[in-house]
Each structure stands twice: as C-alpha cells, then as structure tokens.
C-alpha cells in the first residue's frame, strides 16, 4: 500500500515552540482549519482553564490536580470537542462500543476534503487522504479511526 503522509507541524516551529510535546490536538486543528498554531494554542489553553474552573466532573478535577492547563501536554476531549464544534465542525463517529474497527487511517476509507481524525491517544489532520502530521501514525493503514470532524460547509456527508 502506498503511504500517503506529509510532514506538517501546523506552524508549531514558526510560532517558536521547541522540544517534544503532546500537541497533536493543536496541530490537527491548525492544519485542518487553517488557523495559526499560536491562536489555537491560546484558545485551547483558555478553554481548558475555563473548563477546570466552571465544571464539576472528573475531568475538571483532573485539570485542577494537574495545575497548568497547557495544551502542549494534551487536551481532554471534553474541551477539544466543544472547541472544534464551536468552529462549525461536526463529529462523524466511525465505530461504536462493541462494533470493532470499521474505518482505518487510509485514503480509501476516509472522505475527501479536510478532516480531523480521532485515534487512540492521538488526533491528526487528513487532507484529501493525505495524513498531515509530524510523523506517520497510520501503522501502515491498520490504525483504527474512532471518528472524525468535518466542516459541513466544505463536504457532503
């Protein structure tokens, strides 16, 4: 199978960020939505703080325990979902509990256009079937996709 991957840090280097980090949510959003990395970083940092300070749930307690709400260390889906959907994007699940994997991270199983895929402990942008990330997370086309976000104004679903 032909690998369809293009190295893309979503503007991370340009924004002045260095070192290893868990910023896949920031990168995926910046790439797919065309928003500057720094803007997405700032928005998710604020959203994580707001979630921590206003919600009463396990995730909010975990954010409080962690202290800093830096999106460089990852973003809880309860925060990222709200942010992505606030931009007009919609969630399309590709599997349910007990269904097994139906869609893999490969061009022939994903829609065309710009999407943000949710994988096990990872998000990545895919544009017209080409993975846009700092590494190829596809596991040679075997990586399961839990679902993806898409912009309904750009695609037909």
PDB file of C-alpha atoms in Angstrom:
ATOM      1  CA  UNK A   1       0.000   0.000   0.000  1.00  0.00           C
ATOM      2  CA  UNK A   2       1.289   3.450  -0.912  1.00  0.00           C
ATOM      3  CA  UNK A   3       1.883   5.638   2.127  1.00  0.00           C
ATOM      4  CA  UNK A   4       0.116   8.945   1.972  1.00  0.00           C
ATOM      5  CA  UNK A   5       1.839  11.138   4.524  1.00  0.00           C
ATOM      6  CA  UNK A   6       3.213  14.667   4.502  1.00  0.00           C
ATOM      7  CA  UNK A   7       5.255  16.109   7.355  1.00  0.00           C
ATOM      8  CA  UNK A   8       3.384  19.126   8.754  1.00  0.00           C
ATOM      9  CA  UNK A   9       3.785  20.687  12.207  1.00  0.00           C
ATOM     10  CA  UNK A  10       0.827  23.042  11.775  1.00  0.00           C
ATOM     11  CA  UNK A  11       3.006  26.129  12.251  1.00  0.00           C
ATOM     12  CA  UNK A  12       4.484  24.983  15.565  1.00  0.00           C
ATOM     13  CA  UNK A  13       8.098  25.838  14.685  1.00  0.00           C
ATOM     14  CA  UNK A  14       7.058  29.165  13.185  1.00  0.00           C
ATOM     15  CA  UNK A  15       5.234  30.010  16.436  1.00  0.00           C
ATOM     16  CA  UNK A  16       8.511  29.476  18.320  1.00  0.00           C
ATOM     17  CA  UNK A  17       7.677  26.253  20.161  1.00  0.00           C
ATOM     18  CA  UNK A  18      10.557  23.828  20.735  1.00  0.00           C
ATOM     19  CA  UNK A  19      11.087  20.363  22.202  1.00  0.00           C
ATOM     20  CA  UNK A  20       8.993  17.234  22.469  1.00  0.00           C
ATOM     21  CA  UNK A  21       5.350  17.739  23.343  1.00  0.00           C
ATOM     22  CA  UNK A  22       1.874  16.225  23.153  1.00  0.00           C
ATOM     23  CA  UNK A  23       0.323  18.929  20.993  1.00  0.00           C
ATOM     24  CA  UNK A  24      -1.415  16.780  18.364  1.00  0.00           C
ATOM     25  CA  UNK A  25      -4.810  18.397  19.000  1.00  0.00           C
ATOM     26  CA  UNK A  26      -3.390  21.877  18.387  1.00  0.00           C
ATOM     27  CA  UNK A  27      -1.565  20.773  15.231  1.00  0.00           C
ATOM     28  CA  UNK A  28      -4.546  18.902  13.780  1.00  0.00           C
ATOM     29  CA  UNK A  29      -6.906  21.849  14.301  1.00  0.00           C
ATOM     30  CA  UNK A  30      -4.409  24.401  12.975  1.00  0.00           C
ATOM     31  CA  UNK A  31      -3.765  22.321   9.855  1.00  0.00           C
ATOM     32  CA  UNK A  32      -7.340  21.334   9.016  1.00  0.00           C
ATOM     33  CA  UNK A  33      -8.937  24.685   9.832  1.00  0.00           C
ATOM     34  CA  UNK A  34      -6.110  26.909   8.605  1.00  0.00           C
ATOM     35  CA  UNK A  35      -5.888  28.718  11.950  1.00  0.00           C
ATOM     36  CA  UNK A  36      -2.460  29.880  13.217  1.00  0.00           C
ATOM     37  CA  UNK A  37      -0.906  27.450  15.713  1.00  0.00           C
ATOM     38  CA  UNK A  38      -0.475  30.160  18.375  1.00  0.00           C
ATOM     39  CA  UNK A  39      -4.152  31.122  18.135  1.00  0.00           C
ATOM     40  CA  UNK A  40      -5.315  27.519  18.574  1.00  0.00           C
ATOM     41  CA  UNK A  41      -2.837  27.058  21.448  1.00  0.00           C
ATOM     42  CA  UNK A  42      -4.117  30.187  23.229  1.00  0.00           C
ATOM     43  CA  UNK A  43      -7.777  29.264  22.647  1.00  0.00           C
ATOM     44  CA  UNK A  44      -7.337  25.717  23.985  1.00  0.00           C
ATOM     45  CA  UNK A  45      -5.319  26.941  26.966  1.00  0.00           C
ATOM     46  CA  UNK A  46      -8.132  29.320  27.887  1.00  0.00           C
ATOM     47  CA  UNK A  47     -10.818  26.687  27.211  1.00  0.00           C
ATOM     48  CA  UNK A  48      -9.036  24.184  29.472  1.00  0.00           C
ATOM     49  CA  UNK A  49      -8.775  26.765  32.273  1.00  0.00           C
ATOM     50  CA  UNK A  50     -12.439  27.727  31.877  1.00  0.00           C
ATOM     51  CA  UNK A  51     -13.474  24.061  31.941  1.00  0.00           C
ATOM     52  CA  UNK A  52     -11.377  23.446  35.066  1.00  0.00           C
ATOM     53  CA  UNK A  53     -12.829  26.492  36.837  1.00  0.00           C
ATOM     54  CA  UNK A  54     -16.502  26.107  35.896  1.00  0.00           C
ATOM     55  CA  UNK A  55     -17.288  22.394  35.619  1.00  0.00           C
ATOM     56  CA  UNK A  56     -17.796  19.825  38.345  1.00  0.00           C
ATOM     57  CA  UNK A  57     -16.703  16.494  36.920  1.00  0.00           C
ATOM     58  CA  UNK A  58     -13.759  14.090  36.904  1.00  0.00           C
ATOM     59  CA  UNK A  59     -12.035  15.868  34.018  1.00  0.00           C
ATOM     60  CA  UNK A  60     -12.277  19.272  35.733  1.00  0.00           C
ATOM     61  CA  UNK A  61     -10.868  17.741  38.923  1.00  0.00           C
ATOM     62  CA  UNK A  62      -8.026  16.163  36.947  1.00  0.00           C
ATOM     63  CA  UNK A  63      -7.226  19.519  35.307  1.00  0.00           C
ATOM     64  CA  UNK A  64      -7.172  21.139  38.754  1.00  0.00           C
ATOM     65  CA  UNK A  65      -4.870  18.411  40.049  1.00  0.00           C
ATOM     66  CA  UNK A  66      -2.508  18.878  37.079  1.00  0.00           C
ATOM     67  CA  UNK A  67      -2.337  22.617  37.737  1.00  0.00           C
ATOM     68  CA  UNK A  68      -1.326  24.232  34.459  1.00  0.00           C
ATOM     69  CA  UNK A  69      -3.814  23.660  31.651  1.00  0.00           C
ATOM     70  CA  UNK A  70      -1.215  23.647  28.913  1.00  0.00           C
ATOM     71  CA  UNK A  71      -2.478  22.109  25.659  1.00  0.00           C
ATOM     72  CA  UNK A  72       1.142  21.077  24.979  1.00  0.00           C
ATOM     73  CA  UNK A  73       0.523  18.160  27.331  1.00  0.00           C
ATOM     74  CA  UNK A  74      -2.677  17.113  25.581  1.00  0.00           C
ATOM     75  CA  UNK A  75      -6.263  18.310  25.586  1.00  0.00           C
ATOM     76  CA  UNK A  76      -9.168  16.422  27.104  1.00  0.00           C
ATOM     77  CA  UNK A  77     -11.835  15.508  24.553  1.00  0.00           C
ATOM     78  CA  UNK A  78     -14.436  17.287  26.688  1.00  0.00           C
ATOM     79  CA  UNK A  79     -12.544  20.506  25.911  1.00  0.00           C
ATOM     80  CA  UNK A  80     -11.448  19.800  22.336  1.00  0.00           C
ATOM     81  CA  UNK A  81     -14.932  18.637  21.258  1.00  0.00           C
ATOM     82  CA  UNK A  82     -16.546  21.899  22.378  1.00  0.00           C
ATOM     83  CA  UNK A  83     -13.809  23.980  20.725  1.00  0.00           C
ATOM     84  CA  UNK A  84     -13.920  22.156  17.389  1.00  0.00           C
ATOM     85  CA  UNK A  85     -17.718  22.211  17.276  1.00  0.00           C
ATOM     86  CA  UNK A  86     -17.703  25.942  18.135  1.00  0.00           C
ATOM     87  CA  UNK A  87     -15.906  26.432  14.808  1.00  0.00           C
ATOM     88  CA  UNK A  88     -18.857  24.862  12.975  1.00  0.00           C
ATOM     89  CA  UNK A  89     -17.289  21.426  12.504  1.00  0.00           C
ATOM     90  CA  UNK A  90     -19.287  18.254  13.118  1.00  0.00           C
ATOM     91  CA  UNK A  91     -18.371  14.886  14.580  1.00  0.00           C
ATOM     92  CA  UNK A  92     -18.817  11.745  12.479  1.00  0.00           C
ATOM     93  CA  UNK A  93     -18.313   8.563  14.516  1.00  0.00           C
ATOM     94  CA  UNK A  94     -16.913   5.591  12.625  1.00  0.00           C
ATOM     95  CA  UNK A  95     -17.301   2.983  15.350  1.00  0.00           C
ATOM     96  CA  UNK A  96     -19.352   2.317  18.450  1.00  0.00           C
ATOM     97  CA  UNK A  97     -18.835   0.251  21.577  1.00  0.00           C
ATOM     98  CA  UNK A  98     -18.510  -3.383  20.588  1.00  0.00           C
ATOM     99  CA  UNK A  99     -18.600  -2.709  16.837  1.00  0.00           C
ATOM    100  CA  UNK A 100     -14.930  -3.271  16.181  1.00  0.00           C
ATOM    101  CA  UNK A 101     -12.860  -1.198  13.824  1.00  0.00           C
ATOM    102  CA  UNK A 102     -14.654  -0.282  10.591  1.00  0.00           C
ATOM    103  CA  UNK A 103     -12.508   2.617   9.319  1.00  0.00           C
ATOM    104  CA  UNK A 104      -8.725   2.761   9.205  1.00  0.00           C
ATOM    105  CA  UNK A 105      -6.352   5.691   8.709  1.00  0.00           C
ATOM    106  CA  UNK A 106      -6.042   5.237   4.955  1.00  0.00           C
ATOM    107  CA  UNK A 107      -7.190   7.211   1.934  1.00  0.00           C
ATOM    108  CA  UNK A 108      -9.622   4.637   0.578  1.00  0.00           C
ATOM    109  CA  UNK A 109     -11.572   4.530   3.864  1.00  0.00           C
ATOM    110  CA  UNK A 110     -11.796   8.267   4.604  1.00  0.00           C
ATOM    111  CA  UNK A 111     -13.759  11.057   2.910  1.00  0.00           C
ATOM    112  CA  UNK A 112     -12.055  13.622   0.719  1.00  0.00           C
ATOM    113  CA  UNK A 113     -11.543  17.168   1.914  1.00  0.00           C
ATOM    114  CA  UNK A 114     -10.150  18.359   5.241  1.00  0.00           C
ATOM    115  CA  UNK A 115     -10.884  16.275   8.329  1.00  0.00           C
ATOM    116  CA  UNK A 116      -9.555  15.884  11.865  1.00  0.00           C
ATOM    117  CA  UNK A 117      -9.328  12.228  12.857  1.00  0.00           C
ATOM    118  CA  UNK A 118      -9.500  10.894  16.403  1.00  0.00           C
ATOM    119  CA  UNK A 119      -7.312   7.854  17.007  1.00  0.00           C
ATOM    120  CA  UNK A 120      -6.171   6.090  20.161  1.00  0.00           C
ATOM    121  CA  UNK A 121      -4.455   8.852  22.176  1.00  0.00           C
ATOM    122  CA  UNK A 122      -3.889  10.937  19.030  1.00  0.00           C
ATOM    123  CA  UNK A 123      -5.525  13.430  16.671  1.00  0.00           C
ATOM    124  CA  UNK A 124      -4.311  14.114  13.156  1.00  0.00           C
ATOM    125  CA  UNK A 125      -5.391  16.165  10.186  1.00  0.00           C
ATOM    126  CA  UNK A 126      -6.026  14.447   6.873  1.00  0.00           C
ATOM    127  CA  UNK A 127      -6.455  16.447   3.676  1.00  0.00           C
ATOM    128  CA  UNK A 128      -7.782  14.588   0.638  1.00  0.00           C
ATOM    129  CA  UNK A 129      -6.492  11.320   2.068  1.00  0.00           C
ATOM    130  CA  UNK A 130      -3.003  12.626   2.878  1.00  0.00           C
ATOM    131  CA  UNK A 131      -2.022  12.478   6.561  1.00  0.00           C
ATOM    132  CA  UNK A 132      -0.662  15.841   7.760  1.00  0.00           C
ATOM    133  CA  UNK A 133       1.366  15.303  10.924  1.00  0.00           C
ATOM    134  CA  UNK A 134       4.875  15.293  12.402  1.00  0.00           C
ATOM    135  CA  UNK A 135       5.058  11.514  11.843  1.00  0.00           C
ATOM    136  CA  UNK A 136       3.022   8.844  10.065  1.00  0.00           C
ATOM    137  CA  UNK A 137       0.571   7.459  12.664  1.00  0.00           C
ATOM    138  CA  UNK A 138      -1.211   5.133  10.200  1.00  0.00           C
ATOM    139  CA  UNK A 139       0.602   1.928  11.216  1.00  0.00           C
ATOM    140  CA  UNK A 140       0.728   1.032   7.519  1.00  0.00           C
ATOM    141  CA  UNK A 141      -3.015   1.576   7.119  1.00  0.00           C
ATOM    142  CA  UNK A 142      -4.056  -0.555  10.107  1.00  0.00           C
ATOM    143  CA  UNK A 143      -4.690   2.271  12.627  1.00  0.00           C
ATOM    144  CA  UNK A 144      -8.331   2.447  13.643  1.00  0.00           C
ATOM    145  CA  UNK A 145     -10.197   5.762  13.344  1.00  0.00           C
ATOM    146  CA  UNK A 146     -12.775   6.316  16.091  1.00  0.00           C
ATOM    147  CA  UNK A 147     -14.322   9.116  14.109  1.00  0.00           C
ATOM    148  CA  UNK A 148     -13.538  12.424  12.504  1.00  0.00           C
ATOM    149  CA  UNK A 149     -14.577  16.052  12.469  1.00  0.00           C
ATOM    150  CA  UNK A 150     -15.506  17.726   9.202  1.00  0.00           C
ATOM    151  CA  UNK A 151     -16.722  21.109   8.065  1.00  0.00           C
ATOM    152  CA  UNK A 152     -20.244  20.589   6.659  1.00  0.00           C
ATOM    153  CA  UNK A 153     -19.866  23.700   4.513  1.00  0.00           C
ATOM    154  CA  UNK A 154     -16.925  22.116   2.695  1.00  0.00           C
ATOM    155  CA  UNK A 155     -18.072  18.491   2.358  1.00  0.00           C
ATOM    156  CA  UNK A 156     -21.070  16.340   1.641  1.00  0.00           C
ATOM    157  CA  UNK A 157     -21.793  13.688   4.292  1.00  0.00           C
TER     158      UNK A 157
END
